[in-house]
Every structure is written in structure tokens, then in C-alpha cells.
């Protein structure tokens, strides 16, 4: 199979570095360009260890969003901060290139929702119609022809996959969903902020971003899509003292009582053919460590018969299925490759 | 003021060690006996660092629950595993001694609830009537004359204090309470279990014990008492990779819409005179680190106007306000001392 | 290429689990048997996550060291505690099988040294002569025909590789070597010991095992071999609060002053063709994180001109180049495969 | 006893915050001024939790080094970055105030050594003669009348105290000292540097600063003073993934063989009357956790008879005996108070 010339735009953050690790070993995607403003002019091997020698020898470049950049590759992963990705997507799509955007810029199809959660008008509304939400387990068919993929956030991934099968079957009381998510610190990015210092994070934990975290827009968009009606949820993210990992615990009321066995069967059937979804039977619970450095999500459930609630549990690697490896999974679909290639 | 001869029964666990640290500096309680089966015959200073020299020179003894033990002190803290405390309480109460029990043995006043959550009949039903639940913020008056104090669990403390003011005023939809708690590993005790090894806990996290954790009995007992009606909740504890610390996030539906300001005022008024309760105004959230090594609880709140939910947040040190220092606070009340003595 | 039927004996520890991860993806070694006393009868997937489905479906068995075991595979990795491996090696060698032993049982070629450091006579002296110390960078030729490989310990690997080039050229004062090593906790194994609990390791560190740690025997054996004379060193291991990782810092006196550039060239030339050895030029120092989950060792150096000392630094993953992946590297050599196969 | 009006200049770093915790409970020192450029205008309680209410209500101010500042207190602790303290010391000494400087500005009595290690001329040479190195165990008599105390660094404290008794008795080969120190991250300060992010520190460790770390000047000054001759050492600091804690391991050659018992007796006699020095007998080793949140140092030793080396081990809290509490200990001496006051 021919190789695909591949670029990573913005590779100095944690998601960008994780992408490099996956791409360096991908059987088809071949790195031809890696950009980073801070590290421009330096070899990849100075900042990222463990890459094959020829990949480590590549030099970071600082590249503007223009036609010249577009010539350097045919497949572009954008690992830029929210807001910074849109101009790159515009330039690259204009040149006909395939774009996998790991930022939030194209995740909400309704520009009004973008404005509500990000506080300013969407910077590239013309592209929204062609963007496909990059969750292959839900949107595989549309991804097969996508040229602009909006790769999902880590919180949404860990929340949408457990809930979707039950929403599709209308088993849940619509207003009853309450979500607690625990995130490793890498989810906050590789930024110079006091709160991200080891001395502030170690031996500490706290909730943040409630009640209206920026990811809520895409969470409710996808849940509503699955349910066929507007779903509104309560979502409380937490920071916990670990680098990578994400755990979501979701409580929701069952419209009619069901047994754990029945509900587990629904999950198992929904994801029977999915290579990256694992259903964890009781008495075990999904653990963050079990999915570290992987593209897998593990999902478990319990029924609280005393309150008629279904409790869902999920674990992902926020840098893997929550970011880098999920982007590659979607790119595999978009490029017609085996979905597990390089994963 | 005269000193009170004080014993710690079972001081080799994390709560017991924490008790020693507080008691070693208490102005009135004077350690005369410290028991530990494993460490019997060895000086305290071998296992617990940083004690004043004369306290460190005490020797751990192995003591049966009998009249001889009762002679060694007038105030007894029991830091024993659940189930192991009851026979000591029986022997010591028979001798007229004051007992502060850190186990769950006397926390649920209804023996049926004990049996439901612990799976066997209560081992000392005759004593249940005299046991007072050791949360001074709720039961101060009864504690003043208590001779058997059932010191609350860490999860219940972090959950009951934020909810009680709102339940008393009947502001919450009774069936709407859903609780997520994050616990440092010391909450599981100092036991030889594979899951407690550093290699299993570090870089890991998971839910456990849902939907019917043993602490649920005392949580619902106290919430129902505050509400004046039966309260049933969903409770999901989680383990996170830190040693000490506990965070609870509680979502519940408001019967009528209220503003954050109104609800914060209710909290502030409820705890205005409490030396160990701190209300955290937005935009801050309570952090585990802020209460480490202390008897304080920090409580915050948010209103999710989109779903009409109140979200409560609390942080305690599970070994402090969740165990050792809370037991001393209750003992201070029971002994007629200033409530902050030694804390 | 034909596959090689491969067994892991003792796969419930951290090294054994790490072996499974590497072997599950090895292009030639094909897992046909995995033993574990504690987990016998259970599928691998219950205890080890992220294995390919067909490997996860294998069942742990409890196997005695006998001819029946020998039939199950042609290549055996022994990941057993020190002392427990020898009887398996005897049985398997008797059946003509290739054995890669990750324990210390065959690392010291002189049985007197074994007795000195392990306190009892060597349990299988007859096999010592055929055992080859499994450090390919030093013993590649002998490993090509080895049928019993004594895979090195993590401390020795991190110490021998930095020192050997300088000892071979007789640049160091023989009695001047002093070594400090920092080890992640997984080096102590997956054992039920109080000191290995998260609550005892987190936020803690200490030296241990000095002055006569068990690994000292094999360290001095290999250093002496490189130097062509008896080398005696001071070695102080430390435990630090992380799971995987090992850092060694070695100070030694130069017989004659040399510049950092000269000494770095000696290192670079010694390991120019080694795929797993990386020389780190100043001002950088080797970091534990850079080699995590890999078979690489990173080595750096500084000259302390004020004291005429050479300071060597090395970083490995104690479960990788310090255990599992190094064992596979040696097995590749012994089986005539490309040395990087599966690594 | 009258209270002493006390100021902390520069209280937004880790040492400054630690000072506030100790001073808030000191029986004599009464906080009247706390400065911080970043947090000026905000109450202490916003940034430092757990302070008594009246202390938490104080407001951070931004204060220049002038006569007005000097009026605010009689005792000044300077917790400023190296180089920033000198102008404050000049202004405050001019006004006759007692100054305890936690920076390195006055630790080396020879300005040439300052210039060698800090790369620029000493900013206040006139004051050097009156500065006393604030290690009460070595300089108690001079500290009694000191008005400018140069509080020692954390590395020097952990190194000088174990070595001094042996150097005084001329038991060590002068050129033989090699030191490895492991430091928690708080030692690097509360600075916005990428390398201090949780994501860079967690699960990582590395050496740094060798062979000529800035603390080497004061280490060799004090060791030489104890030995009565010029002592030159090799010193290699390391960063390990924990917040507070410091461990030093020192190897040195004995001029004549001595037993562990003899050498331990020398240590015990040297520090028999010291309230903050604890000698740890074998088989135990000093552990970082044992001295956390305290002013104690724990020291142990081993003899490596095979190489005739003495190995010394020490553990301190780098924010306690390595910074804040040590400064208070010295201030107690300088103010004629009981040395353990508030500690």
C-alpha cells in the first residue's frame, strides 16, 4: 500500500507528542512535516524520546496556515489550541487536503452553540457543514468520505459511548443524567500555569468548570442526536493527581426497571463489533490504568435498584482514545485503511 | 485543668497513627496506654515519627477487652476494624469509661440497618441506645453528655455536612440526590492487599463499592434525620492516587429555583459559628490540599440553572475531619473542653 | 519465518506481565503457555489488559518443573522469584529447551559468590558453566549459541553499561567507584509487604540494602571482567515514589585528567552500533521518563575537574531494559533473530 | 513574654507559605506584615489555607526595601529569590532590624566564592562580616548575638550535619567525599517553568546541576570550617517526583577502619543535646516521610568494610529543616527564646 504523506501541526503539546508516537509506527501514514512554534529549528529527537531514528531526525518547523504548508503533506493532524486550528483548516481544505482537527473548533455543528460555549462567533462557519464528528463508533459511515474530521474531546468520548446505546433505545428519563468525570492533568495541556505545577497538583484534587464546561456543547449535541430529542445534562469535571487517564461516572434514571444483565446485554450488542470498546462485567469496574497508552474504552454498569438508577462507568486514556489515537482511528476510516492500523 | 488519662486501642493503622499525632500535643488528654497487636512490645517511636520524646517512649501493648484494660485510662479511643471495636466498647462501658469509637460499629442506631449493610446481627445491641453519632455540628447537645461516641465515617462526614442545611429547609427533591466521592487510599486502611500496593494505585483510579457501599446506611440515617423524612441516595465512591484526602460532589434537584447567592447564604448561616466549617465562595472550589492535616471541611456550591440542580462540593482530610481529629473534636465536647483543644 | 513456541513461567509479577505485553506482539515468539500459581485457571485477560484477543484468551496454568511442562514450548522465559527458577531451569535444560531466566539464579558464574550474596549453596551448580550473562552489548557472541541465558538485574544493567568502556581502557582508579541507584517500586516486585503499600511509598524515599545488596555480586563480576582485574565498588540503592524507572549515578576517579569531550567520544564509539544505547550530550541529563516502556538505556557523563572525578549517569526502565525487554533482546540473539524483533 | 513584631518579605513561594504556617502559631513572633508582589492587596486567607482567622485576615502588601518597611516590624524573614534579598537586608539592617535571610545572599562569607558560584560581584559586601550562617547545631554561640542570619540551603543542611562530627575528628580522607542528594520539587521553587509541570515531574527523575551546583560554595565552606582544612567534594543533586523531602547519601573513605558502632557513637555524642537531630540505628535508614512537616533531621550510617568507606544518610523536609522551620530555629536563638518555640 502506498504511504500517505502526513503532517502534525502543533506538536509540542501532550496530544501532539502522543500523535508522533503513534504516527512514527503507523504502517501507512508517513511523517513528512511536524510544526511547533516554540521548538522550530530543533530536531524532534531533542523533545520526544523513543522515536525511530529517521523520524527523530525530522526538524520542527514554524509554518503559517498557507498554500505552502498544504504542499508538505496530504493528511494533516491539527493539534493546536482551540481557536488556533480554524485558520489552518481553512487553508488546508482550500488546498483540498484531508484535515483531522483535534481542537474543538469544528465539533459543534451549530454555530450558535459554538458561540454560547466559546464566547465569540465561529471563525470558519463555512466549513462546519463538511465537518464530521470523529467518533467512528457513532459516525463511521460519514467518516468514510470525510475530509474534515472534528476529533472529539476526551470528556465527550468517555460520556457519549456509554450513554448512546441506552438513549437510542429510549430507556432513560431525559432530564435525569448527571455526570462526574475525573481527568488526569495532561487534559489541561502543557501550559505555563501555576495551577499545573507539580507542587499544586500532587496530593490534591478538586472540581472545576461546573456547571458549564466548554465540552458540554458537544456532549449534549451527540447525546441528543442519539436520543432523537434534546438532552440536557449536569456535568462536573474534576482534576486528579495523575498525568494521563480519564474516568467518567454517569447516573441516570431508568424509565422502567431493568436488570443489570439486560442492560449489560444492550451495551454488549451495541459494541459487539467494535475493536476498541470493552464491556467490563461486574464485580469489576473499569480502571484508568487498564487503558493507559491505548485506544480502548472500557465501560461498566450497575443498577441501583433502591433508586431505580442506572450507573455507568467508563475509562479511557485522555491522550489516547480521548485525543491522539482516536484521531488516528478516524483518519484510518477517512483514508480507507483498516481501522486498527497503527493502533 | 486536670489531665485526662487517655488510651488509643489499635494504633497501628493510619487513623490510629493520626490520633497519636493529635493526642501527643493535646493540652488535656494525656496518653497512658497505646495498644497494637502487631507492634506489641515495641516503643511508639519505632513506628511513629515526630512524637514528643516522652510519648515516643511509650510501649505498644496487646490488650484484651477486659477490666484490666479499663483501669489504664478514663478516655478510650477505639481505632479498630469494623466489628472488632464492639467487644472493647462493651468492656469499657461496663467499667464506666468514656469511649470514642472510630469504627462503624455504633453509627447506625437501628440494628436492622447494621445487619443490612454488614451482613450479620449487631454484636452489642444493648449499647446502641446510648451511642451518639459524633458529628458535633449536628449533635453537639447530645454529645455533651455522651459516654459512647460513634465517630462518623469519612464519606458520611463529607456528604452530610453540605446537605443537612438544605434538607432541614426542605429545599431539595427527596429522591434526587446523587453523590460521587473521591477518596485517598488511606481510607482503605493499612492492610496487606494487592490492590493497595503502590504499583496498583499509582497512575490509576476507579469506582468501587457501588451501588451499596457500607457507609450508605449511616449517610441515609443522618440525611433522613435532617430532612425529617426518609431519604434514599445514590452513592459512588472512587479511589484516586493520593494518600490522604476526600472530595465529595453531590448533585440534587431544587424544589424551587434559587440563586447561588441565596443558597450560599443558607450554608453560611447554618455554619456561621462552626470553627471547622468553611464556605468557599465561587469562583473557587474546595481543594483536598487545603484541608490536609486539619479538622476543617470546606464546602462550595453551584447552581446548574439549565437543569435546576444544586451541585455541592466538599473537601476534608479523610484521616482528619474524616477520622482522627473529628474523634478528638467530639471527645472535647463529651469531656466539657473547648471544642478546638488540640486541633 | 517459523514461529517459536514460547512459554512464560511465573507471569503474575510485574516483570512477567511486562513480558506478556512484549511477547504478545513479537513477530516470531508465539505464546503457547503461561503459568501462574495464584491465577491458575483464569484467562490472561482477567489480569492483564490490552493483550490481543487471542492471547488474552489463554488460561494461566500451574505447572511443576517437569518433562510435561517442557513439551509445551521450545523457548521458556522464567519470571520467578530468586531461588524458584533453578529447578525449572534444570528440568527444561534436561529436555533440551532454551531457557531465558530473569531471576538471579544463574547470573554469577562462581558458586562461591552466589553463596556469599544469597546465603545458601547454589541449587544447580552443574548448569552454571553453560549460563551466559544476558547483556548483548557485552556478550553478544556467546549469546548466539546460548541455551541458558541469565538475564541481568536492573541495577547491574544500569551500572555495567556506563562503566564498561572506561574499565576496558583502564581509565579509572580501580577502588574509586561509588554508585547511587534510584529505583521505582516495581523493582521490589508485586508482593504483599507493608512497605510496598501506596501509603508507605507515596511522598517517601529512602536508601536500603547498603552496603551489601544482593546484586553487588553480578555487578562486580561484570565490571571485573571488563577491567581485567578485580573491581570492588560501593553501591547504595534507593527507593523513590514512582512505579517504573531506574537512575544510576556513578562517581569514579580518573587515572589521568580527560575532557568531557574525550570521554563522551569513548562512550559513543563503544556503543556506536548498539540500537538500544543512547549517549546524552551535555547539558542534558538522562531522564527516567525518556526510557519508560522501552528497551533503551540513556547514558550521560560529566567531569568534575575540581576533584578529577568522572560522573556517569544512566536511565533505564527497570521493567524494560532492566528485565522483560532485555530478556527478549537476549532471546532474539539466542534464536538467531534480528535483535530488535518485537522491541 | 512580650511579642516580637514579625514580617515575612516575599511570602508567595513555598518557603514563604511554610513560614506563615509556623509563624501563625509561634508563641512570641507576631505577624504584622506580609509582603508579596503578585498577591498584593489580597488577604492571606485567599492563598494560604489553615491559618488562624486573624492571621488569614492580614493583607499581602507590596513593599520596597526602605525605611518605611523597616517600621512595620522588628524581626524580618526574607523569603526572596537569590539576589533579591540583599537590598532588603541592607535597608533593614540600616534601620537596626534583625534579619533572617532564607536566600543564598549572605551564606558564603568570602565574596570571591559568591562571585564564583553566582557569576557576579556580591551586591552587599559590607554586610558579609556580620552575617552568621544559621545552623544552630554548628554556630549557636554566634547566633545568640546575630542580627543578620544567613539561613542555610536545604542541600547544605542535609550534608553538613552528618559530616561535621567526623571532619572535626579528622577521620575522613579529605578528598574522598562524594554526595548524592535527592530533592522534592518544591526545592526548585514555585516558578512558571515547563520542567516543573506535573506532567514533566510525575513518573520522572533525573540528576541536574552537576558538577558545580550553586550550593556547593556554602557546603565546602562549612565542611572546611569543621575540618580545619580545605575540603573539596563531588555533589550531584537529583530531582524526584515528590513535593517536599530531601535525602542525602554521602560516601567517604575512612582514614582508619572503624566499626559502625564506634562511628554511630561519635554521631550520637555530637548531637546528644540537639532537640532536632535524630540518629537512626541500623538496620533502619532515614526516610523522607519521617521528617515531613518538621524541623528534624534524621541521620544514619553504614560502614562498607569491603572498601573501607563510611556511608552517611540523612533525611530532612526541604521546606522545614531545609528552609522555613530552620529559619525560625535560628531566629529563636537570635531573639533569646527557647530554641524549640513554635517548632
PDB file of N, CA and C in Angstrom, chain D residues 296-337:
ATOM      1  N   UNK D 296      13.054  18.400  62.053  1.00  0.00           N
ATOM      2  CA  UNK D 296      14.026  17.385  62.432  1.00  0.00           C
ATOM      3  C   UNK D 296      14.884  16.922  61.251  1.00  0.00           C
ATOM      4  N   UNK D 297      16.092  16.491  61.570  1.00  0.00           N
ATOM      5  CA  UNK D 297      16.934  15.777  60.607  1.00  0.00           C
ATOM      6  C   UNK D 297      17.196  14.401  61.183  1.00  0.00           C
ATOM      7  N   UNK D 298      17.112  13.395  60.345  1.00  0.00           N
ATOM      8  CA  UNK D 298      17.444  12.039  60.780  1.00  0.00           C
ATOM      9  C   UNK D 298      18.694  11.598  60.028  1.00  0.00           C
ATOM     10  N   UNK D 299      19.638  11.016  60.777  1.00  0.00           N
ATOM     11  CA  UNK D 299      20.938  10.649  60.211  1.00  0.00           C
ATOM     12  C   UNK D 299      21.215   9.187  60.520  1.00  0.00           C
ATOM     13  N   UNK D 300      21.665   8.459  59.531  1.00  0.00           N
ATOM     14  CA  UNK D 300      22.078   7.076  59.725  1.00  0.00           C
ATOM     15  C   UNK D 300      23.433   6.845  59.091  1.00  0.00           C
ATOM     16  N   UNK D 301      23.993   5.692  59.319  1.00  0.00           N
ATOM     17  CA  UNK D 301      25.304   5.400  58.707  1.00  0.00           C
ATOM     18  C   UNK D 301      25.486   3.907  58.507  1.00  0.00           C
ATOM     19  N   UNK D 302      26.358   3.558  57.592  1.00  0.00           N
ATOM     20  CA  UNK D 302      26.815   2.186  57.390  1.00  0.00           C
ATOM     21  C   UNK D 302      28.308   2.241  57.087  1.00  0.00           C
ATOM     22  N   UNK D 303      29.014   1.179  57.446  1.00  0.00           N
ATOM     23  CA  UNK D 303      30.400   1.029  57.031  1.00  0.00           C
ATOM     24  C   UNK D 303      30.451  -0.027  55.944  1.00  0.00           C
ATOM     25  N   UNK D 304      31.062   0.315  54.812  1.00  0.00           N
ATOM     26  CA  UNK D 304      31.294  -0.666  53.758  1.00  0.00           C
ATOM     27  C   UNK D 304      32.710  -1.188  53.956  1.00  0.00           C
ATOM     28  N   UNK D 305      32.814  -2.257  54.747  1.00  0.00           N
ATOM     29  CA  UNK D 305      34.132  -2.758  55.154  1.00  0.00           C
ATOM     30  C   UNK D 305      34.948  -3.210  53.945  1.00  0.00           C
ATOM     31  N   UNK D 306      34.257  -3.636  52.885  1.00  0.00           N
ATOM     32  CA  UNK D 306      34.973  -4.129  51.691  1.00  0.00           C
ATOM     33  C   UNK D 306      35.781  -3.014  51.028  1.00  0.00           C
ATOM     34  N   UNK D 307      35.305  -1.765  51.162  1.00  0.00           N
ATOM     35  CA  UNK D 307      36.009  -0.656  50.513  1.00  0.00           C
ATOM     36  C   UNK D 307      36.523   0.361  51.530  1.00  0.00           C
ATOM     37  N   UNK D 308      36.333   0.065  52.800  1.00  0.00           N
ATOM     38  CA  UNK D 308      36.718   0.971  53.882  1.00  0.00           C
ATOM     39  C   UNK D 308      36.043   2.342  53.767  1.00  0.00           C
ATOM     40  N   UNK D 309      34.799   2.312  53.295  1.00  0.00           N
ATOM     41  CA  UNK D 309      34.072   3.566  53.175  1.00  0.00           C
ATOM     42  C   UNK D 309      33.028   3.697  54.278  1.00  0.00           C
ATOM     43  N   UNK D 310      32.848   4.932  54.722  1.00  0.00           N
ATOM     44  CA  UNK D 310      31.720   5.286  55.574  1.00  0.00           C
ATOM     45  C   UNK D 310      30.627   5.827  54.656  1.00  0.00           C
ATOM     46  N   UNK D 311      29.399   5.333  54.829  1.00  0.00           N
ATOM     47  CA  UNK D 311      28.259   5.858  54.067  1.00  0.00           C
ATOM     48  C   UNK D 311      27.315   6.529  55.054  1.00  0.00           C
ATOM     49  N   UNK D 312      27.017   7.796  54.799  1.00  0.00           N
ATOM     50  CA  UNK D 312      26.122   8.555  55.671  1.00  0.00           C
ATOM     51  C   UNK D 312      24.811   8.824  54.942  1.00  0.00           C
ATOM     52  N   UNK D 313      23.713   8.779  55.686  1.00  0.00           N
ATOM     53  CA  UNK D 313      22.384   9.008  55.128  1.00  0.00           C
ATOM     54  C   UNK D 313      21.692  10.087  55.955  1.00  0.00           C
ATOM     55  N   UNK D 314      21.018  10.997  55.305  1.00  0.00           N
ATOM     56  CA  UNK D 314      20.230  11.961  56.074  1.00  0.00           C
ATOM     57  C   UNK D 314      18.929  12.265  55.366  1.00  0.00           C
ATOM     58  N   UNK D 315      17.927  12.605  56.150  1.00  0.00           N
ATOM     59  CA  UNK D 315      16.616  12.995  55.618  1.00  0.00           C
ATOM     60  C   UNK D 315      16.146  14.249  56.336  1.00  0.00           C
ATOM     61  N   UNK D 316      15.703  15.220  55.538  1.00  0.00           N
ATOM     62  CA  UNK D 316      15.059  16.411  56.104  1.00  0.00           C
ATOM     63  C   UNK D 316      13.843  16.756  55.239  1.00  0.00           C
ATOM     64  N   UNK D 317      13.002  17.626  55.772  1.00  0.00           N
ATOM     65  CA  UNK D 317      11.979  18.277  54.957  1.00  0.00           C
ATOM     66  C   UNK D 317      12.638  19.521  54.368  1.00  0.00           C
ATOM     67  N   UNK D 318      12.763  19.566  53.051  1.00  0.00           N
ATOM     68  CA  UNK D 318      13.478  20.701  52.456  1.00  0.00           C
ATOM     69  C   UNK D 318      12.778  22.029  52.742  1.00  0.00           C
ATOM     70  N   UNK D 319      11.473  22.006  52.998  1.00  0.00           N
ATOM     71  CA  UNK D 319      10.773  23.238  53.367  1.00  0.00           C
ATOM     72  C   UNK D 319      10.810  23.487  54.877  1.00  0.00           C
ATOM     73  N   UNK D 320      11.205  22.461  55.668  1.00  0.00           N
ATOM     74  CA  UNK D 320      11.255  22.594  57.123  1.00  0.00           C
ATOM     75  C   UNK D 320      12.679  22.885  57.585  1.00  0.00           C
ATOM     76  N   UNK D 321      13.378  21.824  58.026  1.00  0.00           N
ATOM     77  CA  UNK D 321      14.769  21.996  58.441  1.00  0.00           C
ATOM     78  C   UNK D 321      15.619  22.527  57.285  1.00  0.00           C
ATOM     79  N   UNK D 322      15.144  22.371  56.047  1.00  0.00           N
ATOM     80  CA  UNK D 322      15.875  22.899  54.898  1.00  0.00           C
ATOM     81  C   UNK D 322      15.515  24.328  54.561  1.00  0.00           C
ATOM     82  N   UNK D 323      14.563  24.923  55.271  1.00  0.00           N
ATOM     83  CA  UNK D 323      14.184  26.299  54.928  1.00  0.00           C
ATOM     84  C   UNK D 323      13.450  26.985  56.089  1.00  0.00           C
ATOM     85  N   UNK D 324      12.125  26.855  56.130  1.00  0.00           N
ATOM     86  CA  UNK D 324      11.300  27.706  56.987  1.00  0.00           C
ATOM     87  C   UNK D 324      11.514  27.446  58.477  1.00  0.00           C
ATOM     88  N   UNK D 325      11.409  26.194  58.911  1.00  0.00           N
ATOM     89  CA  UNK D 325      11.492  25.951  60.350  1.00  0.00           C
ATOM     90  C   UNK D 325      12.915  26.179  60.852  1.00  0.00           C
ATOM     91  N   UNK D 326      13.902  25.887  60.017  1.00  0.00           N
ATOM     92  CA  UNK D 326      15.280  26.171  60.420  1.00  0.00           C
ATOM     93  C   UNK D 326      15.487  27.672  60.630  1.00  0.00           C
ATOM     94  N   UNK D 327      14.879  28.480  59.773  1.00  0.00           N
ATOM     95  CA  UNK D 327      14.991  29.934  59.923  1.00  0.00           C
ATOM     96  C   UNK D 327      14.385  30.375  61.251  1.00  0.00           C
ATOM     97  N   UNK D 328      13.291  29.738  61.635  1.00  0.00           N
ATOM     98  CA  UNK D 328      12.660  30.088  62.914  1.00  0.00           C
ATOM     99  C   UNK D 328      13.518  29.611  64.085  1.00  0.00           C
ATOM    100  N   UNK D 329      14.100  28.424  63.940  1.00  0.00           N
ATOM    101  CA  UNK D 329      15.016  27.936  64.983  1.00  0.00           C
ATOM    102  C   UNK D 329      16.141  28.946  65.217  1.00  0.00           C
ATOM    103  N   UNK D 330      16.736  29.427  64.134  1.00  0.00           N
ATOM    104  CA  UNK D 330      17.826  30.402  64.269  1.00  0.00           C
ATOM    105  C   UNK D 330      17.312  31.717  64.841  1.00  0.00           C
ATOM    106  N   UNK D 331      16.103  32.124  64.419  1.00  0.00           N
ATOM    107  CA  UNK D 331      15.530  33.358  64.948  1.00  0.00           C
ATOM    108  C   UNK D 331      15.272  33.230  66.442  1.00  0.00           C
ATOM    109  N   UNK D 332      14.820  32.047  66.854  1.00  0.00           N
ATOM    110  CA  UNK D 332      14.628  31.819  68.289  1.00  0.00           C
ATOM    111  C   UNK D 332      15.929  32.056  69.051  1.00  0.00           C
ATOM    112  N   UNK D 333      17.015  31.500  68.528  1.00  0.00           N
ATOM    113  CA  UNK D 333      18.317  31.679  69.180  1.00  0.00           C
ATOM    114  C   UNK D 333      18.692  33.163  69.193  1.00  0.00           C
ATOM    115  N   UNK D 334      18.539  33.804  68.049  1.00  0.00           N
ATOM    116  CA  UNK D 334      18.950  35.210  67.942  1.00  0.00           C
ATOM    117  C   UNK D 334      18.119  36.114  68.841  1.00  0.00           C
ATOM    118  N   UNK D 335      16.887  35.702  69.135  1.00  0.00           N
ATOM    119  CA  UNK D 335      16.000  36.519  69.973  1.00  0.00           C
ATOM    120  C   UNK D 335      15.997  36.077  71.429  1.00  0.00           C
ATOM    121  N   UNK D 336      16.867  35.138  71.783  1.00  0.00           N
ATOM    122  CA  UNK D 336      16.942  34.712  73.168  1.00  0.00           C
ATOM    123  C   UNK D 336      15.761  33.890  73.648  1.00  0.00           C
ATOM    124  N   UNK D 337      15.049  33.259  72.703  1.00  0.00           N
ATOM    125  CA  UNK D 337      13.886  32.432  73.065  1.00  0.00           C
ATOM    126  C   UNK D 337      14.304  30.973  73.203  1.00  0.00           C
TER     127      UNK D 337
END
